Coordinates of C-alpha atoms in Angstrom, one line a residue:
X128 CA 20.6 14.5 2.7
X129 CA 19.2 12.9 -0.1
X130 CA 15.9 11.4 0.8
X131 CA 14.6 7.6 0.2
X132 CA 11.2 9.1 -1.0
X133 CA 9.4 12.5 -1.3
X134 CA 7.0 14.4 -3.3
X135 CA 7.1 15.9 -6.6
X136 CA 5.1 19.2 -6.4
X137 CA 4.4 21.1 -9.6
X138 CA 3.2 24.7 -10.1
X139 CA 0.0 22.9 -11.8
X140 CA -0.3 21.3 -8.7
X141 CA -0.3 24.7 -6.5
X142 CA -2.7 26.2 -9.0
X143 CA -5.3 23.6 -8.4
X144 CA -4.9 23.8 -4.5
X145 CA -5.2 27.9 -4.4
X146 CA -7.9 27.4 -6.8
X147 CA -10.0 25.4 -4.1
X148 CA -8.9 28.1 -1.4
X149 CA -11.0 30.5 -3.9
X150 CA -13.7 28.9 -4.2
X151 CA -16.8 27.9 -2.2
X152 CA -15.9 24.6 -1.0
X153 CA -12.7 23.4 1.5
X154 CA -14.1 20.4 2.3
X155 CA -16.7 17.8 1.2
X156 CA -16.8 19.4 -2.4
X157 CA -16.9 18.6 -6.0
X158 CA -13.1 18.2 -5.9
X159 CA -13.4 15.1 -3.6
X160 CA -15.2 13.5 -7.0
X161 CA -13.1 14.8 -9.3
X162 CA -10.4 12.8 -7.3
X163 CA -12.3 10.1 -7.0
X164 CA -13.1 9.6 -10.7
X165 CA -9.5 9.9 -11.7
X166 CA -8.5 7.0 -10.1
X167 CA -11.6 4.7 -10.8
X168 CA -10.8 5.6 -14.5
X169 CA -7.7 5.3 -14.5
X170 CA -7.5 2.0 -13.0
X171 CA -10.5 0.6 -15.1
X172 CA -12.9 0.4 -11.6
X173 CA -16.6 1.4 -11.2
X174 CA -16.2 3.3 -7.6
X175 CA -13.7 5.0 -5.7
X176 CA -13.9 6.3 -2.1
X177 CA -11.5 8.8 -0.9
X178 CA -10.7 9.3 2.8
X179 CA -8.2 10.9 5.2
X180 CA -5.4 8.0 4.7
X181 CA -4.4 5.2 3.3
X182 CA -5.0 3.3 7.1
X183 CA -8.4 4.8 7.5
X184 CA -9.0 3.0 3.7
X185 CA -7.9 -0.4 5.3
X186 CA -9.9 -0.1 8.3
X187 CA -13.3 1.1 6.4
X188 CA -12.8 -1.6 4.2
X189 CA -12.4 -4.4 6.8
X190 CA -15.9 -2.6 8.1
X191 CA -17.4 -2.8 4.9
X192 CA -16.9 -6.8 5.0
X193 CA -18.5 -6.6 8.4
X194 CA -15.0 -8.3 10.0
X195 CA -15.1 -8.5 13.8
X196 CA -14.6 -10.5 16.5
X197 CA -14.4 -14.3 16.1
X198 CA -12.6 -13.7 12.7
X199 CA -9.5 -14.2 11.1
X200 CA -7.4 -11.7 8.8
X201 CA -4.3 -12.9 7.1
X202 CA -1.6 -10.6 5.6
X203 CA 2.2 -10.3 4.4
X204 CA 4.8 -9.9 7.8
X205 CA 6.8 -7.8 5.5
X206 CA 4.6 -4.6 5.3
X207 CA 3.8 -1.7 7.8
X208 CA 1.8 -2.1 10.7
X209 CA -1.2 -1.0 9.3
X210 CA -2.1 -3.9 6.7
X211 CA -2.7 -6.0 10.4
X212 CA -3.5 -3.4 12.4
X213 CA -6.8 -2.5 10.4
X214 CA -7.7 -5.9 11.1
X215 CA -7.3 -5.6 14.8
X216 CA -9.3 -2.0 14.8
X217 CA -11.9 -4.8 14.2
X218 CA -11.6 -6.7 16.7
X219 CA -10.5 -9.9 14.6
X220 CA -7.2 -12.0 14.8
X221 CA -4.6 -11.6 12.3
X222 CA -2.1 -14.0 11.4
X223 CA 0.4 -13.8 8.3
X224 CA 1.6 -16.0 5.7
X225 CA 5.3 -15.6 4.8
X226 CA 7.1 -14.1 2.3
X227 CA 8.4 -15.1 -1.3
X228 CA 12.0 -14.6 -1.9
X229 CA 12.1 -12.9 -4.9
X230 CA 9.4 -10.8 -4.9
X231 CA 8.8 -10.3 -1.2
X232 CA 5.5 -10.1 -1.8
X233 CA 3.2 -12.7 0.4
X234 CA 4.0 -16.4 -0.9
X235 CA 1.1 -18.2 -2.9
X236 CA 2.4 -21.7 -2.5
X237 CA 2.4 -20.9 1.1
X238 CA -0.9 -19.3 1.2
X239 CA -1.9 -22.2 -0.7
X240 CA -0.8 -25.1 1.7
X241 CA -2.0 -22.9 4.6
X242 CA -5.0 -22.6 3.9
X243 CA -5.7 -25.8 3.0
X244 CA -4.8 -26.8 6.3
X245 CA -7.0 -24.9 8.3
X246 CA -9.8 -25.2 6.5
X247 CA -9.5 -28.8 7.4
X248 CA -8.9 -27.7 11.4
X249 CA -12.6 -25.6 10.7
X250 CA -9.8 -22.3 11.1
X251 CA -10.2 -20.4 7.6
X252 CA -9.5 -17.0 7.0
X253 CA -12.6 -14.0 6.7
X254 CA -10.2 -12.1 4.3
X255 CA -6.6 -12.1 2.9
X256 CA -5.2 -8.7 2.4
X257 CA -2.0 -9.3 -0.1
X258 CA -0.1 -6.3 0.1
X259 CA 1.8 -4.8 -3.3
X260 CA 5.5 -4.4 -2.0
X261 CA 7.3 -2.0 -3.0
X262 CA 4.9 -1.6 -6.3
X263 CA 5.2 -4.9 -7.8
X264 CA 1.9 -6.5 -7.6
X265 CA 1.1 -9.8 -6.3
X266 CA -0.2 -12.7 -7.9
X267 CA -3.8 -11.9 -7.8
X268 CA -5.1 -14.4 -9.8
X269 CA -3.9 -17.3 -8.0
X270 CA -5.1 -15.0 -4.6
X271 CA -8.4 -14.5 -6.3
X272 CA -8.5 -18.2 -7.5
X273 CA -7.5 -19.6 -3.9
X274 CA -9.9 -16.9 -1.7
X275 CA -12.6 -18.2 -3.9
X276 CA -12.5 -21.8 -3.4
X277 CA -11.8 -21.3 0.2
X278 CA -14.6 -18.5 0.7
X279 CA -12.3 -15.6 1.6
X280 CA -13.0 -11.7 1.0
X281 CA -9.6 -10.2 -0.2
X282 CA -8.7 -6.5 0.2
X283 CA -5.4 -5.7 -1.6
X284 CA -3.3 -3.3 0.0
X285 CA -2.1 -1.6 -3.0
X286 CA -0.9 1.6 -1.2
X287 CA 2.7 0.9 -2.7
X288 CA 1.2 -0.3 -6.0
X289 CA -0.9 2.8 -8.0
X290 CA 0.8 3.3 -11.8
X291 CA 0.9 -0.8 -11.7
X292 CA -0.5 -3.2 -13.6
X293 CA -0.8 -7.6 -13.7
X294 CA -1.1 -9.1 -17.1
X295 CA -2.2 -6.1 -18.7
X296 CA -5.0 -5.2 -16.0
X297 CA -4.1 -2.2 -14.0
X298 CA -3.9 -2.7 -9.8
X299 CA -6.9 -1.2 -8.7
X300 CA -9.0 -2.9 -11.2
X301 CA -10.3 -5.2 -8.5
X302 CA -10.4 -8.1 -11.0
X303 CA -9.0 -10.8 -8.3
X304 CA -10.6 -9.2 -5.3
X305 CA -13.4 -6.8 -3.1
X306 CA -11.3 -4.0 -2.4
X307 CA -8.3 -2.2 -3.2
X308 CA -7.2 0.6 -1.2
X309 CA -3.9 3.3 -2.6
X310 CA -2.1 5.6 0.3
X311 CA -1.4 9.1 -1.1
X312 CA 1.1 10.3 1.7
X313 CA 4.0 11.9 0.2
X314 CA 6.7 9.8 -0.3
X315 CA 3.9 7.7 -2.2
X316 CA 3.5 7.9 -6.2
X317 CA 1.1 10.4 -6.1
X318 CA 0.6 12.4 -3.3
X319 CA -2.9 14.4 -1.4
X320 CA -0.7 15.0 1.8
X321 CA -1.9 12.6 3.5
X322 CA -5.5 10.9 1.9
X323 CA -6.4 7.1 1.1
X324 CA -8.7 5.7 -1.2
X325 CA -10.6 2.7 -1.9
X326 CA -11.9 1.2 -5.4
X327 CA -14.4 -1.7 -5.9
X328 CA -16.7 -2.9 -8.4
X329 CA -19.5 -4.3 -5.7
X330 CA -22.6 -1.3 -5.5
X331 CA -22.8 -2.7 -1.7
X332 CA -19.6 -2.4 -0.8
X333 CA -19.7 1.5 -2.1
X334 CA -22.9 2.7 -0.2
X335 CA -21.5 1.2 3.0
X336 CA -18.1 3.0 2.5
X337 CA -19.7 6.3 1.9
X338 CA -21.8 5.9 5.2
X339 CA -19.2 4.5 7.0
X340 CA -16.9 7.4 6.0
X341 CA -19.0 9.6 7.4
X342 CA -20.2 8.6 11.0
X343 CA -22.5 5.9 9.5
X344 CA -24.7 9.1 8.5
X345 CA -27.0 8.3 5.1
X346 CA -29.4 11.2 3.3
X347 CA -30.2 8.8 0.7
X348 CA -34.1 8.0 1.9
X349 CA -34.0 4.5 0.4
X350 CA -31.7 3.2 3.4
X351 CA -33.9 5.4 6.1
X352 CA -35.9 3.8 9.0
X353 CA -38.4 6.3 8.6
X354 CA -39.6 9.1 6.1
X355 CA -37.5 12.0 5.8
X356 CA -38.6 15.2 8.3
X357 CA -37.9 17.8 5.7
X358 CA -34.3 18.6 3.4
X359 CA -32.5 18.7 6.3
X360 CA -32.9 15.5 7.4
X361 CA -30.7 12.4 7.9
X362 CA -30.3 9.5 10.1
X363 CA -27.5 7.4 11.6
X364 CA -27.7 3.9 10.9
X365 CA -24.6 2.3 12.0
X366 CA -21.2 3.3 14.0
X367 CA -19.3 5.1 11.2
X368 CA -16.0 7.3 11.7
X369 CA -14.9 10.9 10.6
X370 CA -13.0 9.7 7.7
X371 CA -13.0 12.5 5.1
X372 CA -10.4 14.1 3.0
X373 CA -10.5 17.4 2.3
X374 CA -11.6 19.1 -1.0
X375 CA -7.6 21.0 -0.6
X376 CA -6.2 17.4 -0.3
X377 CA -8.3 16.0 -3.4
X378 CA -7.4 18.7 -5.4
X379 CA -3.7 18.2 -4.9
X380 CA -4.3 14.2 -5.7
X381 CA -6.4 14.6 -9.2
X382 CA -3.7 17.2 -10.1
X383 CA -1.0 14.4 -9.4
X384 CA -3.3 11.9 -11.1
X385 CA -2.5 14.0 -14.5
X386 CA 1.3 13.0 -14.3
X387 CA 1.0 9.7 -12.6
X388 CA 2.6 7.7 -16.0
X389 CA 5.4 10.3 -16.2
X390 CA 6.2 9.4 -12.4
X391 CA 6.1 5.9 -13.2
X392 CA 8.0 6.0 -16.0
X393 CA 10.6 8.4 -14.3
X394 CA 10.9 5.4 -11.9
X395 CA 11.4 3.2 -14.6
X396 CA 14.2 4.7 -15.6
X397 CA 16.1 4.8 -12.4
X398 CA 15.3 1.4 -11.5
X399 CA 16.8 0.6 -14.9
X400 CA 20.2 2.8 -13.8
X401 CA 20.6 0.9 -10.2
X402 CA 20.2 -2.5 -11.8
X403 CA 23.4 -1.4 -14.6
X404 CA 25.2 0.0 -12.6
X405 CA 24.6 -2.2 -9.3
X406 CA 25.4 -5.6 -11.4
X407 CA 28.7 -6.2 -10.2
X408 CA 28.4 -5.7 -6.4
X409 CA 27.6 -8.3 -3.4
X410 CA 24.1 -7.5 -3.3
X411 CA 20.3 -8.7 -4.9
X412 CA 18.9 -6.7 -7.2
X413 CA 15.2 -6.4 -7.1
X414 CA 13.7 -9.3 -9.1
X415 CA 10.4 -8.9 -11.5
X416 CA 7.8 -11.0 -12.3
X417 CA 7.4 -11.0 -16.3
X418 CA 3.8 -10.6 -16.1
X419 CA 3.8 -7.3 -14.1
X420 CA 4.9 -4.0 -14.3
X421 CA 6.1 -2.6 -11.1
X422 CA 5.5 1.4 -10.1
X423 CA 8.6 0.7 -8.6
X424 CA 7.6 3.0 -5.0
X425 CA 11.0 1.2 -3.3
X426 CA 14.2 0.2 -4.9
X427 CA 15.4 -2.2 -2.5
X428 CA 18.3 -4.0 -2.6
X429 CA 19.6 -7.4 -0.2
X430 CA 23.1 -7.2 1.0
X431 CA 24.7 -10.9 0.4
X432 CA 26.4 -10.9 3.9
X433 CA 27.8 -13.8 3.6
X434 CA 30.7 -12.5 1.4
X435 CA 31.0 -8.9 2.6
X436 CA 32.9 -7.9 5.6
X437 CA 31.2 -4.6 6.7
X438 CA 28.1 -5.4 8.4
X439 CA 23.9 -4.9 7.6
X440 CA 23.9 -2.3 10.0
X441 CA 27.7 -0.8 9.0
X442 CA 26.1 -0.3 5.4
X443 CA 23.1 1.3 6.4
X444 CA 25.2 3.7 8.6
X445 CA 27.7 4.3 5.9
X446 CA 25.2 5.3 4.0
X447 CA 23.3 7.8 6.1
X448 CA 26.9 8.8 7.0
X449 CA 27.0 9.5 3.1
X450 CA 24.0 12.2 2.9
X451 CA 22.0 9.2 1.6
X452 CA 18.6 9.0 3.7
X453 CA 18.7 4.8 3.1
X454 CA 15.6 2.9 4.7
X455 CA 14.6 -0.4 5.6
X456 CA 10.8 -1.7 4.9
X457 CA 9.8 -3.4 7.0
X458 CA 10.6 -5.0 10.1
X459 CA 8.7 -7.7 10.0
X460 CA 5.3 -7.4 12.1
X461 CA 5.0 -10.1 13.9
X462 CA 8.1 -9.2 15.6
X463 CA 6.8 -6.1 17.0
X464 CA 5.6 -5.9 20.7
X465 CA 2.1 -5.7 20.4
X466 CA 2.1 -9.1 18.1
X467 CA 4.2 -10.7 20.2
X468 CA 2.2 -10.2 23.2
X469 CA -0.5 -12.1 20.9
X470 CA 1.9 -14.9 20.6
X471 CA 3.7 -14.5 18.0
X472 CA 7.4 -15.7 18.4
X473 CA 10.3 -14.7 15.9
X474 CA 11.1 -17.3 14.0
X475 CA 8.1 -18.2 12.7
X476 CA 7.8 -16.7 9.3
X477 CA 11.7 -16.7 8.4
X478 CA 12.1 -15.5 4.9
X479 CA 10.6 -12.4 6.1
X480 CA 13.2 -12.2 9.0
X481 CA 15.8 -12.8 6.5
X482 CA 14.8 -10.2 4.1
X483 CA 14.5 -7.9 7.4
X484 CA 18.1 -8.3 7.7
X485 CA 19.8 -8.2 4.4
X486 CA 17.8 -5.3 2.8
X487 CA 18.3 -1.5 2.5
X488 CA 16.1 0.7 0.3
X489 CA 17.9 3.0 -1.7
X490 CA 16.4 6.7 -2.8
X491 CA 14.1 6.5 -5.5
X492 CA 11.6 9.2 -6.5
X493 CA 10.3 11.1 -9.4
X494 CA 12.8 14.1 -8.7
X495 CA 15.7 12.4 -7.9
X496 CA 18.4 13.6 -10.1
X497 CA 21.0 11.5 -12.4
X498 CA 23.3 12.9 -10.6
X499 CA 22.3 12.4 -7.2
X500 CA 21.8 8.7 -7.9
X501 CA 24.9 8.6 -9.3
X502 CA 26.3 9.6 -5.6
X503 CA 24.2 6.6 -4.1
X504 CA 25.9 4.6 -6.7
X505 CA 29.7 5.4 -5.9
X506 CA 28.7 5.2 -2.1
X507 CA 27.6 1.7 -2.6
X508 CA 30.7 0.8 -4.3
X509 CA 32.8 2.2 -1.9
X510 CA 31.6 0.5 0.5
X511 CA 31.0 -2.8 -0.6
X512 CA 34.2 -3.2 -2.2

């Protein structure tokens, strides 16, 4: 079976893991840093805070901007759970702003005229959290532009998106927004195992991640109640969480780090293949805004099922009957059972729920061979034709 995603492991990769199984540390180590500074550098931020995943980085981060009950969280439908669910965690509402239909990423025009409207109802949004699909970024300086006139934190959910960049700036630079938080799991970019991170540029934001990360537990005397008892002291000062990645974990991620523009470039190239050799059949190609450079983490492609006679699902199953692990992202929250029971019908955000039904996701990975795409290729044309 050929995969839709997996890692890329490289003996440099295992050195630096059994390297931290030598040493003194396993956790909460210099390697945590080391990971830490990589991507802040590399993405051109001041801070970066690495926990256990990339959902643990959207929760902390809607804790940093003190979200709770009361509130309001907006957020793509066509993205997994998590990019809602962290507001939730949180105790806020969540509602979502549909989709564009070339980019699938959340809609500006609509974010626009939405938010226009309920700020007039007295109803506006605590934060926006635009998530990345698929690695192409979003628009985030129309976001930025539009959370700033209407007073809204915004938290991109890169977690797709690490290796991309918008007009020149790389995602993570948190130019347009408060907080961007990167998923390493393993069919991401770059992969700790599982491990999250978040970057900003705001100095308060970054102490209250740090606590927060770790049960709301601060050494640092300036932020104490009282004066230290001796070196061993510390005090809690809010309701934090056991959020921490692993020295083992980091090590693997700042090793990854090193060949992050080769993966992306890799991907580059494959994306380039599918769209050649892909032209001529009854599907949409992944469209790309000009101004951006995807790290492409999904190639996915939109079955025109108006002119083919196998079915969404018949392709899909063709395919898997094929040795080709196909995916769909994503069902479109809103629609799950949990949302619903919050009121939210289907029908209501319907490019996402038309995307949701035309739309595979083809393997696509550092690793994956010329020859093994070439297999996805003929597949596709032998059944769509």
């Amino acid at each position: 079976m050929i995969p839709y995603g997996k890692q890329d492991i490289g003996q440099a990769d295992i050195d630096a893991v059994i390297d931290v199984l030598k040493s003194d540390w396993l956790t909460q180590g210099p390697a945590i840093e080391r990971f830490e500074r990589s991507v802040a550098d590399y993405c051109g931020a001041r801070y970066a805070v690495a926990v256990s995943n990339g959902t643990a980085a959207l929760h902390l981060a809607c804790l940093a901007l003190d979200i709770g009950e009361g509130q309001e969280v907006w957020t793509s439908p066509n993205t997994f759970v998590a990019s809602a669910n962290c507001a939730r965690y949180c105790g806020a509402d969540v509602d979502f702003v549909d989709i564009d239909s070339r980019t699938y990423n959340l809609s500006t025009s609509l974010l626009e005229s939405k938010l226009a409207q309920r700020s007039n109802e007295g109803r506006k949004p605590a934060a926006l959290i635009p998530v990345h699909f698929a690695g192409q970024p979003c628009d985030m300086e129309a976001i930025g532009g539009l959370a700033k006139r209407y007073s809204c934190a915004v938290i991109e959910d890169a977690s797709h998106a690490i290796g991309s960049s918008f007009a020149g700036r790389k995602t993570g630079s948190c130019d347009y927004s408060d907080m961007v938080v990167f998923s390493f799991h393993p069919v991401k970019i770059v992969t700790s195992g599982e491990g999250g991170m978040i970057l900003t540029n705001r100095d308060d934001l970054y102490q209250r991640l740090l606590r927060l990360r770790t049960h709301g537990i601060t050494r640092n005397a300036a932020d104490m109640t009282e004066l230290a008892h001796g070196p061993w002291y510390y005090q809690q000062t809010e309701l934090g969480y056991n959020y921490r990645i692993t020295d083992i974990q980091a090590a693997l991620g700042a090793s990854q780090m090193q060949r992050l523009e080769e993966f992306v470039t890799r991907r580059e190239y494959l994306a380039c293949r599918y769209d050649v050799a892909l032209a001529d059949l009854p599907l949409i190609r992944p469209w790309q805004d000009a101004r951006t450079r995807s790290s492409w983490h999904l190639y996915v492609v939109r079955l025109r099922t108006d002119s083919i006679r196998p079915s969404h699902r018949e392709v899909f199953e063709s395919l898997r009957a094929a040795g080709i692990g196909v995916n769909l992202h994503y069902i479109p929250v809103h629609t799950q059972p949990y949302y619903q029971a919050l009121g939210f019908k289907s029908g209501m955000f319907p490019e996402a729920e038309r995307y949701y039904r035309e739309a595979i996701s083809l393997p696509m990975y550092a690793s994956l061979s010329d020859q093994d795409q070439d297999h996805v290729i003929a597949a596709l044309h032998r059944i769509l034709k």
